[in-house]
């Protein structure tokens, strides 16, 4: 998928996910959903453009390593690629014998997580990166990883605004923060599952093509 990067392709869906959370905050505070408000938001290109710009900006505030650590709850060797051999062994799509034959230094590599990630990226991911199944999984992973980061940042921004702009934020209840927290948790789970799926899918396609 040349040309536009996967991250750039995700701006529209990331905007939508952010807008849904803002609407949920509105509902939490009004205790009801006004259909007219939904219609006005849908018709307001300026509002969606603003939300998109905000979501895109927030998604770049955290470095990739920190977002990966957030998704996989690991500070060191966070990516699934660091453990691709262990993940591949539990995936029924992957022929374990074919995998061991392809990875000559299998035994030494399985205990070296840094080397595992480099090997997976070079030997398994890069050759099939543009295949639809791999590219679509990678795109979805990046979307939910960035959405989790945006939701987390929105949580801190909201709490900071309540603290520093108490009068201005008086009409917005603290319970609104639960919208962002719940969304962040959901996005983390989705991104974590997709990240592991990306790793094993690349291995499955690569080993199958070698038969």
mmCIF file of C-alpha atoms in Angstrom:
data_model
loop_
_atom_site.group_PDB
_atom_site.id
_atom_site.type_symbol
_atom_site.label_atom_id
_atom_site.label_comp_id
_atom_site.label_asym_id
_atom_site.label_seq_id
_atom_site.Cartn_x
_atom_site.Cartn_y
_atom_site.Cartn_z
ATOM 1 C CA UNK A 1 0.000 0.000 0.000
ATOM 2 C CA UNK A 2 2.271 2.740 -1.336
ATOM 3 C CA UNK A 3 1.742 6.461 -1.338
ATOM 4 C CA UNK A 4 -0.200 7.511 1.738
ATOM 5 C CA UNK A 5 1.108 5.962 4.957
ATOM 6 C CA UNK A 6 -1.065 3.650 7.025
ATOM 7 C CA UNK A 7 -1.086 6.204 9.850
ATOM 8 C CA UNK A 8 -2.317 8.921 7.497
ATOM 9 C CA UNK A 9 -5.026 6.606 6.169
ATOM 10 C CA UNK A 10 -6.258 6.217 9.738
ATOM 11 C CA UNK A 11 -6.976 9.925 10.305
ATOM 12 C CA UNK A 12 -10.645 9.657 9.279
ATOM 13 C CA UNK A 13 -11.487 6.596 11.426
ATOM 14 C CA UNK A 14 -9.453 8.062 14.307
ATOM 15 C CA UNK A 15 -11.490 11.251 13.979
ATOM 16 C CA UNK A 16 -14.696 9.209 14.096
ATOM 17 C CA UNK A 17 -13.620 7.302 17.223
ATOM 18 C CA UNK A 18 -12.697 10.569 18.946
ATOM 19 C CA UNK A 19 -15.979 12.215 17.925
ATOM 20 C CA UNK A 20 -17.949 9.272 19.341
ATOM 21 C CA UNK A 21 -16.235 9.723 22.699
ATOM 22 C CA UNK A 22 -17.020 13.449 22.729
ATOM 23 C CA UNK A 23 -20.654 12.674 21.928
ATOM 24 C CA UNK A 24 -20.681 10.123 24.749
ATOM 25 C CA UNK A 25 -19.412 12.802 27.135
ATOM 26 C CA UNK A 26 -22.244 15.038 25.937
ATOM 27 C CA UNK A 27 -24.782 12.285 26.624
ATOM 28 C CA UNK A 28 -23.335 11.574 30.081
ATOM 29 C CA UNK A 29 -23.817 15.208 31.050
ATOM 30 C CA UNK A 30 -27.201 15.764 29.405
ATOM 31 C CA UNK A 31 -28.586 12.344 30.424
ATOM 32 C CA UNK A 32 -30.194 12.096 26.991
ATOM 33 C CA UNK A 33 -29.234 12.002 23.339
ATOM 34 C CA UNK A 34 -30.469 14.786 21.107
ATOM 35 C CA UNK A 35 -30.721 13.500 17.539
ATOM 36 C CA UNK A 36 -30.526 17.070 16.257
ATOM 37 C CA UNK A 37 -27.064 17.372 17.784
ATOM 38 C CA UNK A 38 -25.917 14.267 15.929
ATOM 39 C CA UNK A 39 -27.271 15.647 12.674
ATOM 40 C CA UNK A 40 -25.627 19.030 13.199
ATOM 41 C CA UNK A 41 -22.282 17.382 13.943
ATOM 42 C CA UNK A 42 -22.546 15.220 10.849
ATOM 43 C CA UNK A 43 -23.294 18.265 8.716
ATOM 44 C CA UNK A 44 -20.548 20.373 10.273
ATOM 45 C CA UNK A 45 -17.407 19.726 8.276
ATOM 46 C CA UNK A 46 -15.597 22.330 10.353
ATOM 47 C CA UNK A 47 -16.303 20.487 13.599
ATOM 48 C CA UNK A 48 -15.094 17.168 12.208
ATOM 49 C CA UNK A 49 -12.023 18.853 10.725
ATOM 50 C CA UNK A 50 -11.219 20.338 14.123
ATOM 51 C CA UNK A 51 -11.678 16.996 15.862
ATOM 52 C CA UNK A 52 -9.544 15.327 13.201
ATOM 53 C CA UNK A 53 -6.751 17.848 13.615
ATOM 54 C CA UNK A 54 -6.904 17.465 17.408
ATOM 55 C CA UNK A 55 -6.924 13.653 17.250
ATOM 56 C CA UNK A 56 -4.064 13.611 14.746
ATOM 57 C CA UNK A 57 -2.005 15.992 16.867
ATOM 58 C CA UNK A 58 -2.609 14.022 20.060
ATOM 59 C CA UNK A 59 -1.685 10.750 18.327
ATOM 60 C CA UNK A 60 1.779 12.182 17.617
ATOM 61 C CA UNK A 61 2.418 13.505 21.136
ATOM 62 C CA UNK A 62 3.426 10.129 22.556
ATOM 63 C CA UNK A 63 6.427 8.347 20.992
ATOM 64 C CA UNK A 64 5.789 4.989 19.327
ATOM 65 C CA UNK A 65 7.775 3.085 21.966
ATOM 66 C CA UNK A 66 5.611 4.506 24.743
ATOM 67 C CA UNK A 67 2.388 3.687 22.864
ATOM 68 C CA UNK A 68 3.597 0.135 22.272
ATOM 69 C CA UNK A 69 4.446 -0.221 25.952
ATOM 70 C CA UNK A 70 0.957 1.026 26.815
ATOM 71 C CA UNK A 71 -0.721 -1.495 24.502
ATOM 72 C CA UNK A 72 1.304 -4.558 25.478
ATOM 73 C CA UNK A 73 1.906 -3.591 29.133
ATOM 74 C CA UNK A 74 5.652 -4.122 28.792
ATOM 75 C CA UNK A 75 8.374 -1.528 29.100
ATOM 76 C CA UNK A 76 11.180 -3.588 27.569
ATOM 77 C CA UNK A 77 10.805 -5.690 24.407
ATOM 78 C CA UNK A 78 7.158 -4.677 24.231
ATOM 79 C CA UNK A 79 6.293 -5.669 20.664
ATOM 80 C CA UNK A 80 4.872 -9.106 19.796
ATOM 81 C CA UNK A 81 7.723 -9.413 17.303
ATOM 82 C CA UNK A 82 10.058 -9.739 20.279
ATOM 83 C CA UNK A 83 8.276 -13.031 21.041
ATOM 84 C CA UNK A 84 7.189 -14.099 17.567
ATOM 85 C CA UNK A 85 8.487 -17.663 17.927
ATOM 86 C CA UNK A 86 6.501 -18.225 21.116
ATOM 87 C CA UNK A 87 3.386 -16.721 19.525
ATOM 88 C CA UNK A 88 3.839 -18.750 16.342
ATOM 89 C CA UNK A 89 4.024 -21.993 18.312
ATOM 90 C CA UNK A 90 0.488 -21.447 19.619
ATOM 91 C CA UNK A 91 -1.033 -20.447 16.255
ATOM 92 C CA UNK A 92 -2.790 -23.344 14.526
ATOM 93 C CA UNK A 93 -2.272 -21.750 11.097
ATOM 94 C CA UNK A 94 1.492 -22.137 11.363
ATOM 95 C CA UNK A 95 3.348 -25.367 10.566
ATOM 96 C CA UNK A 96 5.835 -25.644 13.446
ATOM 97 C CA UNK A 97 8.120 -27.934 11.457
ATOM 98 C CA UNK A 98 8.238 -25.538 8.496
ATOM 99 C CA UNK A 99 8.970 -22.659 10.883
ATOM 100 C CA UNK A 100 11.904 -24.476 12.503
ATOM 101 C CA UNK A 101 13.298 -25.339 9.088
ATOM 102 C CA UNK A 102 13.081 -21.714 7.979
ATOM 103 C CA UNK A 103 14.670 -20.322 11.159
ATOM 104 C CA UNK A 104 18.095 -21.951 11.211
ATOM 105 C CA UNK A 105 19.137 -20.539 14.601
ATOM 106 C CA UNK A 106 15.748 -21.274 16.184
ATOM 107 C CA UNK A 107 17.064 -22.471 19.563
ATOM 108 C CA UNK A 108 19.351 -19.510 20.201
ATOM 109 C CA UNK A 109 16.845 -17.004 18.817
ATOM 110 C CA UNK A 110 13.986 -18.094 21.067
ATOM 111 C CA UNK A 111 15.748 -16.694 24.139
ATOM 112 C CA UNK A 112 16.958 -13.482 22.455
ATOM 113 C CA UNK A 113 13.916 -11.213 22.225
ATOM 114 C CA UNK A 114 15.668 -8.280 20.588
ATOM 115 C CA UNK A 115 17.097 -10.513 17.867
ATOM 116 C CA UNK A 116 13.684 -12.138 17.433
ATOM 117 C CA UNK A 117 12.047 -8.833 16.563
ATOM 118 C CA UNK A 118 14.744 -7.917 14.057
ATOM 119 C CA UNK A 119 14.535 -11.374 12.469
ATOM 120 C CA UNK A 120 10.745 -11.291 12.265
ATOM 121 C CA UNK A 121 10.747 -7.843 10.690
ATOM 122 C CA UNK A 122 13.411 -8.731 8.126
ATOM 123 C CA UNK A 123 12.500 -12.307 7.224
ATOM 124 C CA UNK A 124 8.746 -12.481 7.810
ATOM 125 C CA UNK A 125 7.146 -9.042 7.794
ATOM 126 C CA UNK A 126 8.957 -7.133 5.041
ATOM 127 C CA UNK A 127 8.455 -9.770 2.293
ATOM 128 C CA UNK A 128 4.654 -9.824 2.848
ATOM 129 C CA UNK A 129 4.042 -6.285 4.190
ATOM 130 C CA UNK A 130 1.977 -5.259 1.171
ATOM 131 C CA UNK A 131 -0.285 -8.300 1.129
ATOM 132 C CA UNK A 132 -3.855 -7.306 1.953
ATOM 133 C CA UNK A 133 -4.242 -9.468 5.046
ATOM 134 C CA UNK A 134 -1.009 -8.195 6.598
ATOM 135 C CA UNK A 135 -1.456 -4.545 5.578
ATOM 136 C CA UNK A 136 -5.058 -4.371 6.802
ATOM 137 C CA UNK A 137 -4.121 -5.914 10.167
ATOM 138 C CA UNK A 138 -1.195 -3.518 10.521
ATOM 139 C CA UNK A 139 -3.438 -0.561 9.665
ATOM 140 C CA UNK A 140 -6.031 -1.622 12.252
ATOM 141 C CA UNK A 141 -3.336 -2.117 14.880
ATOM 142 C CA UNK A 142 -1.997 1.394 14.334
ATOM 143 C CA UNK A 143 -5.537 2.824 14.461
ATOM 144 C CA UNK A 144 -6.431 1.290 17.824
ATOM 145 C CA UNK A 145 -2.975 1.912 19.278
ATOM 146 C CA UNK A 146 -3.263 5.610 18.396
ATOM 147 C CA UNK A 147 -6.896 5.729 19.542
ATOM 148 C CA UNK A 148 -5.822 4.361 22.935
ATOM 149 C CA UNK A 149 -3.140 7.044 23.185
ATOM 150 C CA UNK A 150 -5.613 9.799 22.230
ATOM 151 C CA UNK A 151 -8.164 8.571 24.795
ATOM 152 C CA UNK A 152 -5.507 8.430 27.508
ATOM 153 C CA UNK A 153 -4.355 11.959 26.709
ATOM 154 C CA UNK A 154 -7.972 13.159 26.655
ATOM 155 C CA UNK A 155 -8.343 11.724 30.171
ATOM 156 C CA UNK A 156 -5.415 13.787 31.467
ATOM 157 C CA UNK A 157 -6.507 16.900 29.555
ATOM 158 C CA UNK A 158 -10.019 16.608 30.988
ATOM 159 C CA UNK A 159 -8.774 16.165 34.565
ATOM 160 C CA UNK A 160 -6.342 19.057 34.172
ATOM 161 C CA UNK A 161 -9.096 21.291 32.787
ATOM 162 C CA UNK A 162 -11.383 20.408 35.702
ATOM 163 C CA UNK A 163 -8.600 21.356 38.087
ATOM 164 C CA UNK A 164 -7.463 24.582 36.432
ATOM 165 C CA UNK A 165 -10.694 25.757 34.784
ATOM 166 C CA UNK A 166 -13.197 24.777 37.448
ATOM 167 C CA UNK A 167 -15.686 27.531 36.630
ATOM 168 C CA UNK A 168 -15.622 26.916 32.889
ATOM 169 C CA UNK A 169 -15.926 23.136 33.357
ATOM 170 C CA UNK A 170 -18.620 23.358 36.031
ATOM 171 C CA UNK A 171 -21.295 21.929 33.750
ATOM 172 C CA UNK A 172 -19.261 18.844 32.900
ATOM 173 C CA UNK A 173 -19.239 16.128 35.555
ATOM 174 C CA UNK A 174 -16.128 14.271 36.636
ATOM 175 C CA UNK A 175 -17.891 11.030 35.631
ATOM 176 C CA UNK A 176 -17.249 12.071 32.034
ATOM 177 C CA UNK A 177 -13.672 10.913 32.461
ATOM 178 C CA UNK A 178 -14.970 7.329 32.575
ATOM 179 C CA UNK A 179 -15.877 7.645 28.893
ATOM 180 C CA UNK A 180 -12.238 8.202 27.963
ATOM 181 C CA UNK A 181 -10.964 5.558 30.400
ATOM 182 C CA UNK A 182 -13.389 2.913 29.096
ATOM 183 C CA UNK A 183 -12.526 3.794 25.498
ATOM 184 C CA UNK A 184 -8.793 3.630 26.214
ATOM 185 C CA UNK A 185 -9.126 0.192 27.790
ATOM 186 C CA UNK A 186 -11.181 -1.095 24.870
ATOM 187 C CA UNK A 187 -8.710 0.274 22.340
ATOM 188 C CA UNK A 188 -5.762 -1.234 24.239
ATOM 189 C CA UNK A 189 -7.343 -4.703 24.140
ATOM 190 C CA UNK A 190 -8.145 -4.363 20.425
ATOM 191 C CA UNK A 191 -4.640 -3.108 19.563
ATOM 192 C CA UNK A 192 -2.996 -5.845 21.631
ATOM 193 C CA UNK A 193 -4.955 -8.568 19.848
ATOM 194 C CA UNK A 194 -4.292 -7.039 16.430
ATOM 195 C CA UNK A 195 -0.572 -6.644 17.128
ATOM 196 C CA UNK A 196 -0.218 -10.327 17.927
ATOM 197 C CA UNK A 197 -2.366 -11.203 14.917
ATOM 198 C CA UNK A 198 -0.110 -9.126 12.677
ATOM 199 C CA UNK A 199 2.977 -11.006 13.812
ATOM 200 C CA UNK A 200 1.524 -14.492 13.430
ATOM 201 C CA UNK A 201 -0.219 -13.692 10.128
ATOM 202 C CA UNK A 202 3.077 -12.609 8.563
ATOM 203 C CA UNK A 203 4.698 -15.832 9.792
ATOM 204 C CA UNK A 204 1.789 -17.993 8.586
ATOM 205 C CA UNK A 205 1.842 -16.509 5.098
ATOM 206 C CA UNK A 206 5.618 -16.721 4.820
ATOM 207 C CA UNK A 207 5.913 -20.325 6.000
ATOM 208 C CA UNK A 208 2.995 -21.455 3.836
ATOM 209 C CA UNK A 209 4.565 -19.950 0.721
ATOM 210 C CA UNK A 210 7.764 -21.901 1.321
ATOM 211 C CA UNK A 211 6.087 -25.309 1.189
#
